Coordinates of C-alpha atoms in Angstrom, one line a residue:
M14 CA 43.3 115.3 180.6
R15 CA 46.9 116.2 180.0
G16 CA 47.2 113.5 182.9
Q17 CA 45.3 111.1 181.2
K18 CA 47.2 111.1 178.6
L19 CA 50.6 111.3 179.8
L20 CA 49.2 108.2 182.0
G21 CA 47.7 105.8 178.9
W22 CA 51.2 106.8 176.5
L23 CA 52.9 105.2 180.1
G24 CA 50.8 102.1 180.2
V25 CA 51.3 101.2 176.6
L26 CA 55.1 101.8 176.9
G27 CA 55.5 100.0 180.0
M28 CA 53.6 96.6 178.2
S29 CA 54.9 97.3 174.8
G30 CA 58.5 96.8 177.3
L31 CA 57.6 93.9 178.7
L32 CA 56.2 92.4 175.1
V33 CA 59.2 92.9 174.1
Y34 CA 61.5 91.7 177.4
A35 CA 59.8 88.7 177.0
V36 CA 60.5 87.8 173.3
Y37 CA 63.4 88.3 173.8
T38 CA 64.4 86.0 176.6
N39 CA 62.3 82.9 175.4
W40 CA 64.2 84.1 171.7
P41 CA 65.3 80.5 170.7
R42 CA 69.3 81.0 170.3
E43 CA 71.7 78.5 169.0
Q44 CA 73.2 75.8 171.4
G45 CA 76.0 74.3 169.3
P46 CA 75.1 71.3 167.7
R47 CA 71.6 69.7 168.6
P48 CA 71.6 66.7 170.0
Y49 CA 71.3 63.1 168.5
V50 CA 68.1 62.2 168.8
A51 CA 67.4 58.0 167.9
P52 CA 63.8 58.9 166.4
S53 CA 61.1 56.3 166.8
F54 CA 60.0 53.6 163.9
A55 CA 57.1 51.7 164.3
E56 CA 57.9 47.8 164.5
P57 CA 57.6 45.9 161.3
S58 CA 54.9 43.1 161.8
E59 CA 56.4 40.5 159.7
A60 CA 59.0 38.3 162.2
G61 CA 61.7 38.9 159.4
H62 CA 62.1 42.3 159.4
K63 CA 60.7 42.3 163.1
R64 CA 63.7 40.4 163.3
A65 CA 66.0 43.4 161.6
F66 CA 64.7 46.0 163.3
H67 CA 65.3 44.5 166.4
E68 CA 68.9 42.8 165.9
I69 CA 70.6 44.7 162.8
C70 CA 69.2 48.7 163.0
P71 CA 70.0 49.6 166.5
L72 CA 73.6 48.8 165.7
I73 CA 73.6 51.0 162.9
N74 CA 71.0 53.3 163.5
R75 CA 73.5 54.8 167.3
P76 CA 75.1 58.6 166.9
E77 CA 78.5 57.3 166.8
V78 CA 78.1 55.2 163.8
L79 CA 76.1 58.0 161.7
A80 CA 78.4 60.9 162.6
L81 CA 81.2 59.4 160.9
V82 CA 79.1 60.4 157.3
E83 CA 77.1 63.0 158.5
T84 CA 76.6 65.5 160.6
P85 CA 74.9 66.3 162.6
P86 CA 73.0 62.1 161.6
E87 CA 69.8 63.6 161.3
V88 CA 67.6 60.5 160.3
H89 CA 64.4 60.7 157.8
G90 CA 64.2 57.1 157.7
Q91 CA 64.8 53.6 158.6
G92 CA 63.9 49.9 156.0
T93 CA 64.9 46.4 156.6
S94 CA 65.2 43.3 154.6
F95 CA 65.5 39.8 154.6
D96 CA 65.1 36.1 153.0
P97 CA 62.3 34.9 153.4
D98 CA 63.9 31.7 152.4
G99 CA 66.0 30.8 155.6
M100 CA 66.3 33.9 156.7
S101 CA 70.3 34.1 155.4
Y102 CA 71.2 37.7 155.6
L103 CA 69.0 40.4 157.3
S104 CA 69.2 44.3 156.2
C105 CA 69.0 47.6 157.1
N106 CA 68.8 50.9 155.8
V107 CA 69.3 54.3 157.1
K108 CA 68.6 57.8 155.2
L109 CA 69.5 60.8 155.9
P110 CA 69.6 63.8 154.9
T111 CA 72.5 63.8 152.0
R112 CA 73.6 60.0 152.4
A113 CA 72.2 56.0 153.1
V114 CA 74.0 53.7 155.5
R115 CA 73.1 50.2 154.4
L116 CA 74.6 47.1 156.9
D117 CA 73.7 43.2 156.0
V118 CA 74.4 40.3 157.9
G119 CA 73.7 36.8 157.1
R120 CA 75.6 33.7 156.2
G121 CA 76.8 32.4 152.6
V122 CA 79.5 34.8 152.5
D123 CA 82.6 33.4 152.9
V124 CA 84.9 36.7 152.4
A125 CA 88.1 35.1 152.9
A126 CA 87.5 33.1 149.7
M127 CA 86.2 36.7 148.1
T128 CA 88.7 38.8 149.1
E129 CA 91.2 35.9 147.8
A130 CA 89.4 36.0 144.4
A131 CA 88.4 39.4 144.1
T132 CA 90.0 41.5 140.6
G133 CA 88.5 45.1 142.1
G134 CA 88.4 46.7 145.8
H135 CA 91.4 46.9 148.0
K136 CA 91.8 43.5 150.5
L137 CA 92.8 44.5 154.2
T138 CA 92.9 42.8 157.6
V139 CA 89.3 44.5 159.9
L140 CA 89.3 43.3 163.5
G141 CA 91.7 40.9 162.6
R142 CA 89.0 40.2 160.2
P143 CA 89.5 39.2 156.3
A144 CA 87.5 42.1 155.0
I145 CA 87.2 44.1 151.3
Y146 CA 86.3 47.5 150.8
E147 CA 84.7 48.3 147.6
Q148 CA 83.3 51.5 145.2
E149 CA 80.7 50.1 143.2
H150 CA 78.3 52.7 141.0
L151 CA 74.7 51.3 141.8
I152 CA 71.6 53.9 141.9
A153 CA 75.2 55.9 143.4
P154 CA 78.0 56.9 144.1
T155 CA 78.5 53.3 146.8
A156 CA 81.1 52.1 148.6
R157 CA 81.2 48.6 150.7
L158 CA 83.1 47.3 153.1
T159 CA 82.4 43.3 153.6
I160 CA 83.8 42.0 156.7
A161 CA 84.0 38.0 158.0
W162 CA 82.2 38.5 161.4
D163 CA 82.1 35.6 163.1
P164 CA 85.7 34.4 163.0
S165 CA 84.5 30.6 164.0
D166 CA 82.2 30.6 160.9
P167 CA 83.9 31.8 157.5
S168 CA 80.5 32.0 156.3
A169 CA 78.6 34.5 158.3
Y170 CA 80.1 37.8 156.8
A171 CA 79.5 41.4 157.5
S172 CA 78.5 44.2 155.0
I173 CA 78.4 48.2 155.1
A174 CA 77.5 50.6 152.6
V175 CA 77.3 53.8 152.0
F176 CA 75.2 55.6 149.5
Q177 CA 75.5 59.2 148.9
N178 CA 75.0 61.4 145.4
Q179 CA 78.9 62.4 145.2
G180 CA 81.7 60.6 145.8
Y181 CA 82.7 57.8 147.9
A182 CA 82.7 57.1 151.6
D183 CA 86.5 56.2 151.8
E184 CA 88.1 53.7 153.5
A185 CA 88.6 54.4 156.8
T186 CA 85.4 55.7 157.6
L187 CA 83.8 52.3 156.5
V188 CA 86.7 50.9 158.7
A189 CA 85.6 52.5 161.4
M190 CA 81.4 51.7 160.8
A191 CA 83.0 48.5 161.3
E192 CA 84.7 49.0 164.2
L193 CA 81.5 50.2 165.9
I194 CA 78.9 47.4 164.1
V195 CA 80.8 44.4 164.4
P196 CA 81.3 43.5 167.6
N197 CA 78.3 43.8 168.6
L198 CA 77.1 41.5 166.7
K199 CA 75.0 38.6 167.3
R200 CA 76.9 35.2 167.1

């Protein structure tokens, strides 16, 4: 009888050991930062939103762009907008955990003239093009860089904005974003 009890206990200990080993080998371990995975969003049905979704969102919803404002760049949402009366601008918003990033591109804003007339903001040259960096408080502190993106068309512009809860994204961050985005804009 004693031998059977001993064998029973050994079986329980053996099974417990196997269970502990299985849990240990499959337990998640910290492996550094998670890799960026671009979330998939449903394609909009309206033509203007569809165009912004395909032309503008892929330029800003990239890990190397978003990591400039938030690391890791974990995207929580994406939205588009456009000008329904002629599509003179397209826009994409990307929502991150503590910030939002917006890219507007279009025609009808002469950035060179705007920088000459501007009383606020910091005038600069980015990628050999006139640009202006501004800070404003809309719903949240907003830093914006507006740049002429087509040298052959003075009214073509790109505007990159970062909205965050506190403080403003600095000029160097927005310039680095523009250097990644503007060369990829379609003419």
